[in-house]
XYZ file of C-alpha atoms in Angstrom:
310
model
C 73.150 78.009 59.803
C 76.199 76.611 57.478
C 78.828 79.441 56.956
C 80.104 77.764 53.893
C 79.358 78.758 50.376
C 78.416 77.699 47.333
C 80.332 77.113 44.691
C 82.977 76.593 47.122
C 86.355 79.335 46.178
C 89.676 77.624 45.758
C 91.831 78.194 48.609
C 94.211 80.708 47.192
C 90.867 83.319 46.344
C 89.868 82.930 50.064
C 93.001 84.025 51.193
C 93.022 86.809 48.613
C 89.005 88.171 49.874
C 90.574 87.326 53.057
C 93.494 89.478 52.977
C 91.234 92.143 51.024
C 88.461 92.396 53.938
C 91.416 92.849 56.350
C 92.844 95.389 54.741
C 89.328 97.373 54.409
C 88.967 96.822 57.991
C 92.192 98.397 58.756
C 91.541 101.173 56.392
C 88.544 101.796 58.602
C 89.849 101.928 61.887
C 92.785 104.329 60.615
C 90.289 106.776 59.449
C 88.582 106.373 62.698
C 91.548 106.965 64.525
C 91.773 110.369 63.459
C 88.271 111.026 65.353
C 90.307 109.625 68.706
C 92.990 111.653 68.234
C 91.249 114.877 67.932
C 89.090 113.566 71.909
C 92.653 112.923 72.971
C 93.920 116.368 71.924
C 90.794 117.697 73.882
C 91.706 115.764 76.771
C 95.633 116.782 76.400
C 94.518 120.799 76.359
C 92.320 120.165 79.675
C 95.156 119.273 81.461
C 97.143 122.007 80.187
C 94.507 124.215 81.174
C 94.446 122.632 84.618
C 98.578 123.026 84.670
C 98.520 126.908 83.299
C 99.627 129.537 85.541
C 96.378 131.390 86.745
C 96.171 133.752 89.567
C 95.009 133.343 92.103
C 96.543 130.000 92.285
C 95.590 127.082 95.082
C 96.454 127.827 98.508
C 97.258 124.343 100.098
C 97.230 124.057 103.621
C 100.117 122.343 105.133
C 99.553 121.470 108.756
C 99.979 118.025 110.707
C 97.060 116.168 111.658
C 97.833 115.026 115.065
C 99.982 117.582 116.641
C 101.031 121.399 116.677
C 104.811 120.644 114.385
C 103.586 121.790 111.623
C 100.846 124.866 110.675
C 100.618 126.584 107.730
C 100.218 127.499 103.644
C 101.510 128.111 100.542
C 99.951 128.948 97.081
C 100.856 127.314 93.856
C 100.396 128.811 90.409
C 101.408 126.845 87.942
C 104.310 124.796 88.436
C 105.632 127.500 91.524
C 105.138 127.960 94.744
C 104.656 132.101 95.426
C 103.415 132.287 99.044
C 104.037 130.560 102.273
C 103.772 131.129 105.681
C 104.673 128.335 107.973
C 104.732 127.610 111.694
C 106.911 124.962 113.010
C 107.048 123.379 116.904
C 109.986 120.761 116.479
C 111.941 120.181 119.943
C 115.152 120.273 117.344
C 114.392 123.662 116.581
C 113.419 125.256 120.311
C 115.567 127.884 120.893
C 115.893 130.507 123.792
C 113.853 133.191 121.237
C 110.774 130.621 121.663
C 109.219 127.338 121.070
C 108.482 128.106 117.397
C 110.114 129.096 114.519
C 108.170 130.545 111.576
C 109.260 130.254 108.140
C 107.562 132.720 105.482
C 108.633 133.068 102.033
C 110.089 136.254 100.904
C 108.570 138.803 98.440
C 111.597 140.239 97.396
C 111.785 140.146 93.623
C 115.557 139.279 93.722
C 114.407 136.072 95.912
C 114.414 132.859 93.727
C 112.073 130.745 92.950
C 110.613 128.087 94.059
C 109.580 125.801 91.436
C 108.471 122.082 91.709
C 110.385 120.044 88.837
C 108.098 117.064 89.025
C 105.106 119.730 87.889
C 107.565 121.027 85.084
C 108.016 117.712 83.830
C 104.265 116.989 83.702
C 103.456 120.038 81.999
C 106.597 119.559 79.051
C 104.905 115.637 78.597
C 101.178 117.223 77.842
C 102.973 119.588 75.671
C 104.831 116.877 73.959
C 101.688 115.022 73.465
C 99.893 117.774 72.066
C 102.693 117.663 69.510
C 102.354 114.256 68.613
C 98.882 114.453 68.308
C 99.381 117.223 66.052
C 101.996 115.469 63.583
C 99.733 112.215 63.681
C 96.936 114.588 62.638
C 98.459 117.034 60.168
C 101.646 115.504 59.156
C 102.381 112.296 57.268
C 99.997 110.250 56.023
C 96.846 109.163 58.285
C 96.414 106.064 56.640
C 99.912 103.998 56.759
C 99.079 101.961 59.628
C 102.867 101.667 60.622
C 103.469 105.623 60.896
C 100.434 106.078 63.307
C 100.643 103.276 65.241
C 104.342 104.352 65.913
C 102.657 107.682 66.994
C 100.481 105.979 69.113
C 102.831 103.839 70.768
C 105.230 107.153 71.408
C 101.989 109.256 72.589
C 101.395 106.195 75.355
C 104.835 106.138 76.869
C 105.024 110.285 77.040
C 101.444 110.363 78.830
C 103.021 107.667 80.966
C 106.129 109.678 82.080
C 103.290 112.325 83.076
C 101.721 110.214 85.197
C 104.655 108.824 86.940
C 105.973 112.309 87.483
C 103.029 113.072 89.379
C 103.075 109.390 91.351
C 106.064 110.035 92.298
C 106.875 106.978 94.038
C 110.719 107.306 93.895
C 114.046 108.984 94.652
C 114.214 109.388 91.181
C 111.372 111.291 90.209
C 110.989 113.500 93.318
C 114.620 114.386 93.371
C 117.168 113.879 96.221
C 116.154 115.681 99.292
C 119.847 116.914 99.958
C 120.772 117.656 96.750
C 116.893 119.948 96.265
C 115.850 121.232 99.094
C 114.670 124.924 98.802
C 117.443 127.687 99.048
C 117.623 129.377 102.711
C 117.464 132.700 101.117
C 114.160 131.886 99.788
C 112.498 132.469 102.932
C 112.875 135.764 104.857
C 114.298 135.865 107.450
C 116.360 133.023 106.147
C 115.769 129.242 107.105
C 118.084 128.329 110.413
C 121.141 126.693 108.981
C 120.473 122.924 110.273
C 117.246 122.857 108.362
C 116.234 121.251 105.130
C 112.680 122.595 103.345
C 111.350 120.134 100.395
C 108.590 120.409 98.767
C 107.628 117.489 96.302
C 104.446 115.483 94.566
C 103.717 112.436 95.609
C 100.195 110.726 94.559
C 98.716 114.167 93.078
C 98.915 115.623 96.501
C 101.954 118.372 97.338
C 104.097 116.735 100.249
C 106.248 119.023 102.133
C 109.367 117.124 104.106
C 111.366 118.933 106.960
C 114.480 117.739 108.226
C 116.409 118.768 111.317
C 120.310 117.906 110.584
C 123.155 117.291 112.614
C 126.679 116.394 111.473
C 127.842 113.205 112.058
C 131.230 113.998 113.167
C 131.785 113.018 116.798
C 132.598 116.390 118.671
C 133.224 114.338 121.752
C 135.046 111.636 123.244
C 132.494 108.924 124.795
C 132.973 108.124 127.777
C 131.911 105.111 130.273
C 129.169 107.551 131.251
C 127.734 108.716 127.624
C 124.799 107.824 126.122
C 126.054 106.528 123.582
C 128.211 103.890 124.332
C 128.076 100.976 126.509
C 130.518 99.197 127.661
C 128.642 96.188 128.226
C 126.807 95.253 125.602
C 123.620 96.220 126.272
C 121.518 99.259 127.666
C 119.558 99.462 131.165
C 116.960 101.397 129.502
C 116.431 99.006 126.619
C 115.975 95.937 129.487
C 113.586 98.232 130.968
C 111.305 99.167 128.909
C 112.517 97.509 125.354
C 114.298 98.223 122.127
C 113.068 101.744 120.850
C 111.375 102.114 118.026
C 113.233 104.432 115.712
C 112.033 108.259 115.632
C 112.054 108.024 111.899
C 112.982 105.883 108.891
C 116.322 107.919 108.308
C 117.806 107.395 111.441
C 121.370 106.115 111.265
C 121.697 107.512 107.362
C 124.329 110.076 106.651
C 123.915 112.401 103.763
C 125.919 114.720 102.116
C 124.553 118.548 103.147
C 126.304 121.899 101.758
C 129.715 120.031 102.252
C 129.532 118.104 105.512
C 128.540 114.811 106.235
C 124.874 115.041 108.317
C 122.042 112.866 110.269
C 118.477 113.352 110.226
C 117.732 113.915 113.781
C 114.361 114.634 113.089
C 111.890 114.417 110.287
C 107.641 115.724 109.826
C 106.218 115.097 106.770
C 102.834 116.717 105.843
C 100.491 116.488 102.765
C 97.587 118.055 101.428
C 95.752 117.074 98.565
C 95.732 119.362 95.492
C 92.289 119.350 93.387
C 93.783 120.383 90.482
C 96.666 117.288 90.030
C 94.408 114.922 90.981
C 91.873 115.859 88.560
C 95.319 116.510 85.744
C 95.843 112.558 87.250
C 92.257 111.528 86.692
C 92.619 112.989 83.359
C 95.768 111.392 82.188
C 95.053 107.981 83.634
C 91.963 108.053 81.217
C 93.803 109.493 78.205
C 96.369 106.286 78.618
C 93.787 103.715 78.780
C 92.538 105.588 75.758
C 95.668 105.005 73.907
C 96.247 101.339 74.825
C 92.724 100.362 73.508
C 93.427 102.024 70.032
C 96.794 100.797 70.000
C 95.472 97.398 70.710
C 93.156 96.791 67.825
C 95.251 98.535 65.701
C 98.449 96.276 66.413
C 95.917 93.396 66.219
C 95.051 94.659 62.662
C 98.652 94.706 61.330
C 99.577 91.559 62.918
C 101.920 92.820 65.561
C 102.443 89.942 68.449
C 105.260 92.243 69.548
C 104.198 95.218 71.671
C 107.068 97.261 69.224
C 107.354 99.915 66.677
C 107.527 97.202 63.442
């Protein structure tokens, strides 16, 4: 079928109906933007919901899979952790008072807390995009395409910092190990001084790192008949039976612990999954792609090429 018509318009009026039907169209989607906002804000208030402090919390277990190091639990509510009672069988740790050493959190109400930052974070970014939600709803004017797509665009990168909060796939994000571990006095009877206790999120599960230290100032002279030093180059054991791997991926690092310079001498790590973040994940991840569609066809509307606020 021939799209043209008859009488033909001059150029200059086909631009004009042109421009016209574009701006109807746009007109359009901004009014049915205001329909995605308010699913959004649904979305936004589940995870909220799923963040809120309810008793009785989750109780996580936290035991290794393969071997008797770790055994135990704690409970989360919210964005703390209130309970925990931990058995640990590290070879660092044996002592003459036994093989184990058991670390439970104290219920004294002058204890402090025990709160996981990543969580806070997550929890102030749904909050911030309940905001903008709000404002794009209720403030300004829903149909200048420039004001709500700059909404948009900000509502995108705030759900995003959620998300990577909960990844946690960095330093960065989870915090420094040395400079966050959890306070000795938290835990009753205290946690043995050459011990470091963190707690962080890591793939919407709760990951719990433990850390036997050592300082790395020599308190010895080596001699010709230390371990650790040879004086000719090379080590009968490592001819033997080869080059060991190393215990960890820390070994050889020194870190700066309550004013001295330490080693990790050794290091567990245990996970367990939390239902709760990974459906807050689940949730989030949808609520982005959400975003990136409407900003999409809206920026495609106004004739954006540039993924900015213009």
């Amino acid at each position: 079928m021939a799209t043209w018509v008859y009488p033909p318009l001059p150029e200059k009026r086909l631009e004009q109906e042109a421009d016209s039907a574009l701006e109807r169209e746009l007109e359009w989607l901004l009014r049915s933007l205001q329909d995605s906002l308010a699913s959004l804000r649904e979305g936004l208030l589940e995870c909220a919901e799923l963040l809120a402090p309810k008793e009785p919390g989750s109780t996580l277990v936290l035991s290794s899979m393969r071997s008797e190091s770790v055994k135990g639990f704690v409970t989360r509510v919210g964005t703390k952790i209130v309970k925990g009672d931990i058995q640990l069988r590290l070879s660092s740790l044996s002592s003459r008072a036994g093989p184990t050493t058991r670390l439970c959190m104290s219920s004294s109400p002058s204890a402090p807390e025990l709160v996981l930052s990543q969580l806070v974070s997550v929890r102030d970014s749904v909050n911030q995009c309940l905001d903008i939600v709000d404002v794009s709803t209720w403030t300004g004017d829903p149909l200048d395409a420039r004001f709500i797509y700059s909404q948009i665009h900000l509502l995108g990168e705030t759900i995003a910092e959620g998300r990577q909060m909960l990844k946690g796939d960095s330093d960065a994000v989870r915090g420094k190990w040395w400079e966050t571990s959890a306070s000795d006095d938290l835990f009753d009877p205290p946690l043995p001084p050459n011990l470091s206790f963190h707690l962080s999120i890591a793939d919407s599960a709760l990951v719990l790192y433990l850390r036997t230290l050592e300082s790395s100032t020599p308190t010895h002279t080596p001699t010709a008949f230390a371990s650790d030093i040879s004086l000719t180059g090379f080590n009968i054991r490592d001819r033997l039976f080869g080059t060991r791997q190393p215990a960890h991926d820390e070994v050889g690092d020194v870190f700066s612990w309550k004013g001295d310079d330490v080693k990790v001498r050794e290091k567990v790590r245990v996970e367990s999954q939390d239902p709760s973040l990974m459906a807050v994940m689940a949730k989030l991840t949808a609520l982005h792609h959400e975003v990136v569609r409407c900003k999409t066809h809206l920026k495609a509307l106004m004739g954006n090429d540039e993924d900015s606020e213009t």
